[in-house]
Amino acid sequence: MATSNPSERKLKHGFSFLIKSRGMFDISDVLFVGNDWSVSQLKVVLLGGRNSGKSCVGNLILGKEEFVTKERTSCSRRLGVVAGRWITVVDTPGWWCDFSAGDTSKLVKREIVSSVSLCPPGPHVFLIVVKASSAFSERRCRAVEEHVDLLGDGVWGHCLVVFTCADRFLHKGAEECVERGGAALRRLTEKCGRRSHSVVLNDPTDGAALLLRIQELMSENGNRAFEMEESISRAAAEEKRAVEERAHLRLIGMKRHRALLRDRLRPITNIRIVLLGAKGSGKTSALNTILSRECRRRVGRTAQCQVGEVVKFGRQLTVVDTPGWWMNYFSDESSHFDQREIVLGPSLCPPGPHVFLLTIRVDRAFTETHRRSVQEHVELISERIWSRVILLFTFGDWLGATTTEQYIESEGQPLQWLVDRCSNRYHVLNSRTKGEGFQVRELIGKIEETMSGGSSSWHYEIEMKVLQEVERRMRREAESVRKRTLKKEQQRRRARARLGEWIYPSLNQVFVQSF
Ligand SMILES: Nc1nc2c(ncn2[C@@H]2O[C@H](COP(=O)(O)OP(=O)(O)O)[C@@H](O)[C@H]2O)c(=O)[nH]1
Ligand SMILES: [Mg+2]
């Protein structure tokens, strides 16, 4: 360790270290000499919203690129020796910054709790990572509180808020960050015993300073590790084991069913698909992936149904994209326009689609409200279509090493209801990957199996009366809007005429008087 001209400094908790006298320092320059650095291993857990910089903070602490800076559903643990000490850092999956814990998938919540068991007997410090440049609202604060509270009592005494910044020129000190952040951020730091620290993510000197701040917190806690209530860790471990067992059974059942269908497979050269799902659930991205369309620009909101075609793997593929519904809306809350587009979709690939792909995002909780919303919107087309629906789990990159079956079994009743309704037909799609050939090939295989699954007709017979009914309702609505506008216009005209009568006589009087 290079310590040219070292000088000793003392921090307020009696913790001392040797440091190069040139002001700036990096991790290898820090030489710990006090008894406080006595724990043989330092264990740190990183917590925070998505893209807040958790993995980068982990890399900063360990002094090298150990964590991939990509959000995942599972924890990752890395060990390193820094300044002669073993350091364990556990990176946890992040939550959507403004979403409550109820909107986070059960899988992610369980992983956050499991992070403690990855560094036995428990972590010394939890770093709550917050992006310094983003506004910290009351909602964001509540999201942090709810997710940190999953770890049980006593956790806040081990927490340190870390503000991250990517650029030295934009960097502000922790106190300034808290002051500018407003009441919500002040409340969060209060909960953490007013402990906060600010780092520039690509600057190794900030890694050393952060370690010193961590050491300070450890000293405050008498080097005690955080002990999670046994009931919480036991429940998480039991749940994980049960999920794995159920996932294994589901996988076997699904494979057996597919093997049966494969025996009855009929050759097919023309496949028509309709994409259904909530807005933002990845339908348009799925269409681009299936049709191998390069889409460098950000995918915009789909206003109307659109059709895409391609010849791929020796098949003519026709895919209809629909605008979808708001994920928390029931069907009577969706606009008539959205309802019509959903019902219109199947008629855009005449004589009718072979399958419906129902997109579900794997990076969010799937609640009973979402389930009811999906059921009601799908059944706007017809209750008969369920036998042709395949669940398309989008945002597959988010799953990482977690299997689809583990995700399904973790998420609970509402999602399992949907999977059962689709007779265990599902496929996971990652629209961010470049080598999409394999996943699309596999999807086509599943579509062909669905079509061989005993349905007498090759394709779905469109129920024209449903479409006519929605169009009738739209016409009625347009007519009532027209009448309302007309009435308003007449009222306005009458008011203007009255105003004219009132203003012009008085103007005439002024005119006469002035002569
Ligand atoms: N990471 C990731 N993002 C995705 C994926 N699929 C879609 N997205 C993003 O999710 C957003 C909504 O996707 P979009 O296809 O427009 O959803 P739609 O409203 O259902 O058509 C876009 O910003 C996409 O880039 C995926 O598989 N992985
Ligand atoms: Mg779209």
XYZ file of C-alpha atoms and ligand atoms in Angstrom:
544
model
C 0.000 0.000 0.000
C 1.561 3.282 -1.055
C 1.434 5.746 1.822
C 3.999 8.375 1.002
C 4.122 10.905 3.771
C 1.092 9.588 5.606
C -0.677 11.607 8.270
C -3.155 10.394 10.853
C -6.645 11.838 11.007
C -9.333 11.218 13.569
C -13.024 11.037 12.830
C -15.640 12.033 15.379
C -16.285 8.468 16.596
C -12.694 7.851 17.582
C -11.968 6.012 14.345
C -8.577 6.825 12.952
C -6.865 6.140 9.678
C -3.705 6.972 7.885
C -3.988 8.917 4.726
C -1.719 10.413 2.129
C -1.175 14.053 2.828
C -1.909 15.221 -0.738
C -5.601 15.750 0.014
C -7.086 13.415 -2.592
C -6.859 9.700 -1.892
C -8.044 6.389 -3.228
C -9.037 3.141 -1.585
C -5.556 1.624 -1.709
C -4.178 4.677 0.065
C -6.366 4.208 3.124
C -4.650 2.360 5.921
C -6.867 1.557 8.848
C -5.105 1.636 12.178
C -7.832 2.025 14.818
C -9.413 -0.821 16.736
C -12.784 0.161 15.312
C -11.961 -1.465 12.005
C -11.896 -4.695 13.983
C -14.640 -6.719 12.320
C -12.983 -9.210 10.049
C -15.524 -8.613 7.302
C -17.589 -5.644 6.311
C -21.000 -6.478 4.873
C -23.015 -3.980 2.913
C -26.439 -4.254 1.274
C -27.432 -1.832 -1.478
C -31.074 -0.733 -1.599
C -32.823 1.734 -3.857
C -35.168 2.461 -6.731
C -34.453 1.329 -10.264
C -31.534 3.023 -11.979
C -30.599 4.951 -8.847
C -26.983 3.780 -9.183
C -26.903 0.840 -6.718
C -24.625 -1.368 -8.792
C -22.276 1.546 -9.519
C -22.018 2.265 -5.790
C -21.134 -1.439 -5.297
C -18.397 -1.129 -7.918
C -17.158 2.067 -6.302
C -16.840 0.351 -2.906
C -15.056 -2.692 -4.322
C -12.855 -0.560 -6.552
C -13.667 -2.525 -9.717
C -16.443 -3.412 -12.114
C -17.968 -6.318 -10.199
C -21.668 -5.702 -10.733
C -23.394 -5.414 -14.083
C -25.312 -2.179 -14.120
C -28.557 -3.731 -15.280
C -31.687 -4.177 -13.229
C -32.534 -7.775 -12.377
C -35.054 -9.644 -10.262
C -32.468 -11.366 -8.100
C -29.792 -10.245 -5.675
C -26.142 -10.528 -6.601
C -23.294 -10.770 -4.137
C -19.635 -9.856 -4.674
C -16.657 -10.137 -2.370
C -13.465 -8.121 -2.485
C -10.464 -7.151 -0.413
C -10.201 -3.434 0.099
C -7.572 -1.817 2.301
C -6.741 -5.269 3.690
C -10.337 -6.128 4.670
C -12.854 -8.478 3.160
C -15.900 -6.654 1.995
C -19.153 -8.334 0.959
C -21.528 -6.244 -1.106
C -25.044 -7.434 -1.939
C -26.889 -5.673 -4.738
C -30.681 -5.968 -4.611
C -33.275 -5.561 -7.376
C -34.673 -2.049 -7.424
C -38.264 -0.923 -7.267
C -39.975 1.599 -9.549
C -39.064 4.823 -7.747
C -42.587 6.228 -7.456
C -44.442 2.946 -6.980
C -45.560 1.657 -3.616
C -44.440 -1.759 -2.356
C -47.854 -3.091 -3.421
C -46.872 -2.454 -7.056
C -43.560 -4.314 -6.745
C -43.644 -7.977 -7.728
C -43.603 -10.484 -4.870
C -40.441 -11.970 -6.340
C -38.554 -8.701 -5.967
C -39.869 -8.082 -2.448
C -38.760 -11.547 -1.373
C -35.322 -10.960 -2.894
C -34.949 -7.705 -0.961
C -35.671 -9.620 2.265
C -33.329 -12.461 1.203
C -30.437 -10.018 0.780
C -29.847 -10.244 4.534
C -29.315 -14.004 4.389
C -26.658 -13.525 1.693
C -24.315 -11.963 4.208
C -24.644 -13.979 7.437
C -24.987 -13.216 10.310
C -26.281 -9.933 8.793
C -25.139 -6.786 7.042
C -23.500 -3.991 9.005
C -24.823 -1.287 6.750
C -27.678 -0.727 4.286
C -26.954 1.955 1.739
C -30.123 3.612 0.457
C -29.068 4.868 -2.947
C -30.767 8.004 -4.286
C -29.973 9.731 -7.594
C -28.951 13.280 -6.631
C -30.332 14.833 -9.823
C -33.898 13.540 -9.581
C -36.671 15.226 -7.632
C -37.523 13.469 -4.389
C -41.276 13.608 -3.942
C -43.412 12.516 -1.003
C -44.418 9.478 -3.076
C -40.814 8.528 -3.700
C -40.088 8.797 0.005
C -43.036 6.553 0.862
C -41.784 4.010 -1.701
C -38.361 3.927 0.004
C -39.939 3.614 3.457
C -42.253 0.787 2.427
C -39.495 -1.226 0.740
C -36.964 -0.727 3.556
C -39.635 -1.603 6.124
C -39.887 -5.057 4.505
C -36.694 -5.857 6.432
C -38.400 -5.336 9.797
C -37.604 -3.433 12.966
C -34.197 -1.988 13.651
C -33.181 -1.661 10.006
C -33.205 2.140 9.982
C -30.434 2.247 12.581
C -28.119 0.638 9.986
C -29.127 2.813 7.035
C -27.089 5.476 5.304
C -28.510 7.553 2.430
C -26.054 7.774 -0.477
C -26.597 10.390 -3.172
C -25.188 9.435 -6.538
C -24.021 11.739 -9.270
C -22.319 10.833 -12.551
C -20.398 14.061 -13.038
C -17.888 15.796 -10.750
C -18.984 19.215 -12.072
C -22.584 18.613 -11.003
C -21.639 17.125 -7.683
C -23.082 18.584 -4.495
C -22.331 17.723 -0.911
C -24.790 15.538 1.015
C -26.001 18.425 3.166
C -26.788 20.524 0.112
C -28.603 17.560 -1.482
C -30.779 17.156 1.618
C -31.435 20.867 1.894
C -32.434 21.206 -1.759
C -34.384 17.931 -1.738
C -37.256 19.289 0.340
C -39.354 17.900 3.168
C -39.592 14.315 1.880
C -35.842 13.880 1.615
C -35.339 15.493 5.001
C -37.792 12.997 6.474
C -35.900 10.093 4.919
C -32.536 11.244 6.273
C -34.141 11.851 9.701
C -35.258 8.207 9.670
C -31.652 7.241 8.958
C -30.391 9.256 11.971
C -29.462 12.164 9.635
C -26.778 10.020 8.027
C -26.134 10.840 4.395
C -23.223 10.886 2.013
C -22.707 11.988 -1.568
C -20.506 10.334 -4.226
C -19.439 10.801 -7.825
C -19.867 7.361 -9.355
C -16.758 7.222 -11.517
C -14.332 8.643 -9.004
C -12.348 6.092 -6.935
C -11.475 8.694 -4.309
C -15.183 8.879 -3.498
C -15.182 5.112 -2.895
C -12.581 5.534 -0.166
C -14.493 8.403 1.421
C -17.693 6.346 1.354
C -15.938 3.482 3.116
C -14.878 5.833 5.849
C -18.447 7.053 6.230
C -19.604 3.419 6.445
C -17.003 2.769 9.098
C -18.310 5.726 11.083
C -21.797 4.248 11.055
C -20.447 0.864 12.116
C -18.659 2.483 15.029
C -21.903 4.181 16.066
C -23.528 0.746 16.165
C -20.617 -0.813 18.072
C -19.751 -2.920 14.971
C -22.994 -4.815 15.473
C -24.490 -6.485 12.419
C -28.186 -6.084 11.646
C -30.233 -9.001 12.930
C -33.460 -9.581 11.094
C -36.440 -10.951 13.026
C -36.348 -14.682 12.604
C -40.001 -14.874 11.601
C -39.353 -12.643 8.563
C -36.326 -14.563 7.310
C -38.030 -17.915 7.985
C -41.160 -16.889 6.077
C -39.051 -15.693 3.112
C -36.993 -18.911 3.045
C -40.097 -21.115 3.291
C -41.855 -19.162 0.568
C -38.811 -19.471 -1.683
C -38.666 -23.239 -1.173
C -42.398 -23.668 -1.816
C -42.196 -21.521 -4.956
C -39.324 -23.607 -6.288
C -41.246 -26.837 -5.702
C -44.391 -25.529 -7.387
C -42.346 -24.058 -10.258
C -40.730 -27.437 -10.843
C -44.133 -29.161 -10.985
C -45.523 -26.523 -13.331
C -42.530 -26.917 -15.645
C -42.958 -30.687 -15.787
C -46.715 -30.353 -16.423
C -46.144 -27.805 -19.169
C -43.485 -29.939 -20.880
C -45.693 -33.031 -20.756
C -48.633 -31.127 -22.255
C -46.453 -29.682 -25.025
C -45.075 -33.111 -25.879
C -48.648 -34.397 -26.344
C -49.553 -31.479 -28.598
C -46.387 -31.825 -30.656
C -47.487 -35.320 -31.713
C -50.596 -33.805 -33.298
C -48.815 -30.884 -34.940
C -50.116 -29.927 -38.405
C -47.921 -28.077 -40.910
C -48.903 -24.451 -41.286
C -47.583 -21.745 -43.569
C -49.723 -18.779 -42.628
C -50.065 -17.545 -39.041
C -52.254 -14.618 -37.990
C -51.727 -13.090 -34.545
C -53.480 -10.345 -32.555
C -51.611 -8.651 -29.721
C -53.690 -7.703 -26.689
C -52.625 -6.166 -23.400
C -52.409 -3.068 -21.246
C -50.886 0.129 -22.591
C -47.122 0.080 -22.116
C -47.023 -3.682 -21.641
C -44.741 -4.135 -24.664
C -47.159 -5.010 -27.504
C -45.589 -2.785 -30.161
C -42.098 -3.857 -29.107
C -43.236 -7.491 -29.355
C -44.561 -6.838 -32.870
C -41.199 -5.331 -33.849
C -39.368 -8.306 -32.340
C -41.584 -10.896 -34.039
C -41.295 -9.136 -37.390
C -37.535 -8.503 -36.836
C -38.068 -4.799 -37.304
C -35.182 -2.612 -36.307
C -36.554 0.101 -34.045
C -33.864 2.531 -33.014
C -36.265 5.267 -31.995
C -38.246 5.039 -28.742
C -41.517 3.208 -29.326
C -44.322 5.783 -29.252
C -47.860 5.315 -27.943
C -50.044 3.270 -30.322
C -53.231 5.214 -31.072
C -54.904 2.806 -33.497
C -54.636 -0.823 -34.531
C -51.896 -1.521 -37.042
C -50.930 -4.565 -39.047
C -47.461 -5.895 -39.844
C -46.448 -8.767 -42.071
C -43.297 -10.761 -42.684
C -42.180 -14.087 -44.087
C -40.108 -15.782 -41.434
C -38.999 -19.359 -40.831
C -40.937 -20.364 -43.961
C -44.204 -18.937 -42.642
C -46.218 -15.900 -43.580
C -46.719 -14.041 -40.271
C -49.407 -11.372 -39.908
C -49.407 -9.487 -36.612
C -52.063 -6.990 -35.479
C -51.040 -4.479 -32.808
C -53.791 -2.873 -30.693
C -53.641 0.247 -28.462
C -54.717 -1.701 -25.369
C -56.195 -0.491 -22.093
C -54.938 1.285 -18.977
C -53.810 -1.471 -16.663
C -55.899 -0.341 -13.654
C -59.072 0.282 -15.667
C -61.997 -2.086 -15.848
C -63.649 -2.382 -19.256
C -66.469 0.089 -18.505
C -63.834 2.679 -17.561
C -62.011 2.366 -20.905
C -63.023 4.832 -23.610
C -65.368 3.608 -26.327
C -62.599 4.280 -28.789
C -60.189 1.919 -26.971
C -62.951 -0.678 -26.634
C -63.637 -0.479 -30.362
C -59.950 -0.866 -31.252
C -59.724 -3.994 -29.084
C -62.775 -5.531 -30.739
C -61.669 -4.368 -34.189
C -58.236 -6.059 -33.960
C -59.276 -9.597 -35.043
C -61.064 -8.302 -38.166
C -57.821 -6.746 -39.436
C -56.348 -10.144 -40.253
C -59.200 -11.760 -42.227
C -60.678 -14.315 -42.082
C -59.605 -14.223 -38.371
C -56.562 -14.691 -36.129
C -55.169 -18.075 -35.159
C -53.987 -16.872 -31.740
C -54.108 -13.915 -29.389
C -50.926 -12.974 -27.575
C -51.783 -11.362 -24.241
C -48.841 -9.280 -23.002
C -48.046 -9.142 -19.278
C -45.029 -7.287 -17.891
C -42.900 -9.375 -15.560
C -41.327 -6.367 -13.887
C -44.464 -5.326 -12.012
C -46.856 -6.826 -9.522
C -49.896 -8.530 -11.001
C -52.772 -7.790 -8.669
C -56.431 -8.796 -8.551
C -57.304 -5.422 -10.147
C -55.006 -6.212 -13.091
C -56.505 -9.673 -13.410
C -60.061 -8.338 -13.525
C -59.006 -5.641 -15.971
C -57.428 -8.249 -18.282
C -60.427 -10.584 -18.065
C -62.969 -7.857 -18.803
C -61.060 -6.423 -21.768
C -60.292 -9.817 -23.318
C -63.927 -10.808 -22.994
C -64.982 -7.667 -24.880
C -63.988 -9.690 -27.961
C -65.568 -12.896 -26.745
C -65.389 -15.362 -23.866
C -64.596 -17.952 -26.527
C -61.134 -16.636 -27.257
C -59.480 -17.965 -24.089
C -58.697 -21.278 -25.795
C -56.566 -19.316 -28.285
C -54.804 -16.982 -25.857
C -51.092 -17.399 -25.146
C -49.623 -15.285 -22.350
C -46.659 -13.329 -23.585
C -44.516 -12.313 -20.633
C -42.688 -9.183 -21.774
C -39.595 -7.493 -20.295
C -37.949 -10.942 -20.208
C -34.528 -9.316 -19.694
C -35.713 -8.282 -16.241
C -36.104 -11.926 -15.156
C -32.377 -12.659 -15.480
C -31.710 -16.123 -14.079
C -35.234 -16.461 -12.632
C -37.335 -18.952 -14.580
C -40.780 -18.066 -15.916
C -42.277 -20.762 -13.698
C -40.634 -19.260 -10.587
C -42.067 -15.890 -11.529
C -45.569 -17.315 -12.065
C -45.521 -19.223 -8.786
C -44.179 -16.214 -6.866
C -46.728 -13.742 -8.075
C -49.744 -15.396 -6.468
C -53.373 -16.176 -7.219
C -54.332 -13.499 -9.781
C -51.550 -14.448 -12.185
C -52.015 -18.170 -11.629
C -55.699 -17.753 -12.470
C -54.685 -16.217 -15.789
C -52.118 -18.903 -16.570
C -54.716 -21.593 -15.815
C -57.291 -19.757 -17.965
C -54.791 -20.022 -20.839
C -54.252 -23.752 -20.084
C -50.619 -23.191 -19.117
C -49.698 -21.576 -22.465
C -47.079 -18.879 -21.972
C -43.925 -17.560 -23.505
C -41.345 -15.078 -22.286
C -40.036 -12.399 -24.636
C -37.144 -10.030 -24.307
C -37.556 -7.232 -26.815
C -34.235 -5.675 -25.875
C -32.032 -8.512 -27.093
C -30.509 -8.500 -30.570
C -30.517 -12.265 -31.151
C -34.309 -12.567 -31.068
C -34.401 -15.432 -33.604
C -34.477 -18.194 -31.030
C -37.265 -16.720 -28.915
C -39.461 -16.026 -31.937
C -38.818 -19.522 -33.342
C -39.854 -20.974 -29.985
C -42.959 -18.729 -29.917
C -44.027 -19.927 -33.369
C -43.631 -23.504 -32.144
C -45.955 -22.748 -29.224
C -48.487 -21.081 -31.533
C -48.545 -24.155 -33.762
C -49.046 -26.377 -30.735
C -51.967 -24.213 -29.617
C -53.525 -24.559 -33.053
C -53.178 -28.320 -32.937
C -54.787 -28.378 -29.517
C -58.150 -29.814 -30.541
C -59.943 -26.739 -31.853
C -62.171 -27.737 -34.751
C -61.722 -24.479 -36.644
C -58.300 -23.345 -37.890
C -58.851 -19.763 -36.954
C -61.036 -17.685 -34.668
C -64.405 -16.838 -36.229
C -64.968 -13.116 -35.800
C -68.252 -12.245 -34.062
C -69.471 -9.381 -36.213
C -72.318 -8.578 -33.843
C -69.817 -7.613 -31.100
C -68.077 -5.197 -33.425
C -71.409 -3.833 -34.659
C -72.571 -3.314 -31.074
C -69.419 -1.335 -30.162
C -69.756 0.743 -33.335
C -73.400 1.413 -32.509
C -72.376 2.598 -29.041
C -69.668 4.820 -30.547
C -72.157 6.334 -32.986
C -74.598 6.976 -30.113
C -71.824 8.643 -28.127
C -70.695 10.735 -31.123
C -74.320 11.809 -31.660
C -74.730 12.887 -28.030
C -71.396 14.768 -28.191
C -72.613 16.519 -31.374
C -75.899 17.488 -29.662
C -74.083 18.742 -26.557
C -71.731 20.872 -28.680
C -74.634 22.271 -30.673
C -76.526 23.175 -27.498
C -73.438 24.870 -26.037
C -72.929 26.829 -29.277
C -76.579 28.021 -29.234
C -76.274 29.075 -25.576
C -73.085 30.972 -26.400
C -74.730 32.689 -29.378
C -77.735 33.756 -27.266
C -75.441 35.081 -24.502
C -73.428 37.043 -27.075
C -76.621 38.543 -28.515
C -77.801 39.572 -25.018
C -74.402 41.118 -24.297
C -74.615 43.068 -27.556
C -78.052 44.465 -26.621
C -76.663 45.542 -23.285
C -73.430 47.128 -24.546
C -74.687 48.898 -27.712
C -77.466 51.027 -26.047
C -74.950 52.296 -23.477
C -72.447 53.030 -26.257
C -75.145 54.963 -28.125
C -75.830 57.002 -24.979
C -72.135 57.841 -24.645
C -72.083 58.839 -28.288
C -75.139 61.140 -27.964
C -73.923 62.729 -24.696
C -70.506 63.547 -26.126
C -72.091 65.694 -28.835
N -36.315 -3.617 -20.911
C -37.325 -3.870 -21.755
N -38.113 -2.869 -22.147
C -39.124 -3.142 -22.990
C -39.382 -4.458 -23.460
N -40.480 -4.410 -24.249
C -40.884 -3.134 -24.269
N -40.076 -2.355 -23.528
C -40.212 -0.906 -23.314
O -41.488 -0.648 -22.723
C -42.045 0.560 -23.207
C -43.461 0.292 -23.707
O -43.404 -0.616 -24.795
P -44.463 -0.606 -25.985
O -44.044 -1.679 -26.918
O -44.662 0.754 -26.532
O -45.800 -1.032 -25.202
P -47.327 -1.011 -25.775
O -47.949 0.260 -25.302
O -47.952 -2.211 -25.151
O -47.242 -1.111 -27.247
C -41.094 1.052 -24.298
O -40.306 2.094 -23.751
C -40.234 -0.150 -24.628
O -38.936 0.209 -25.038
C -38.504 -5.520 -23.018
O -38.628 -6.698 -23.361
N -37.501 -5.160 -22.173
Mg -48.117 0.173 -28.632
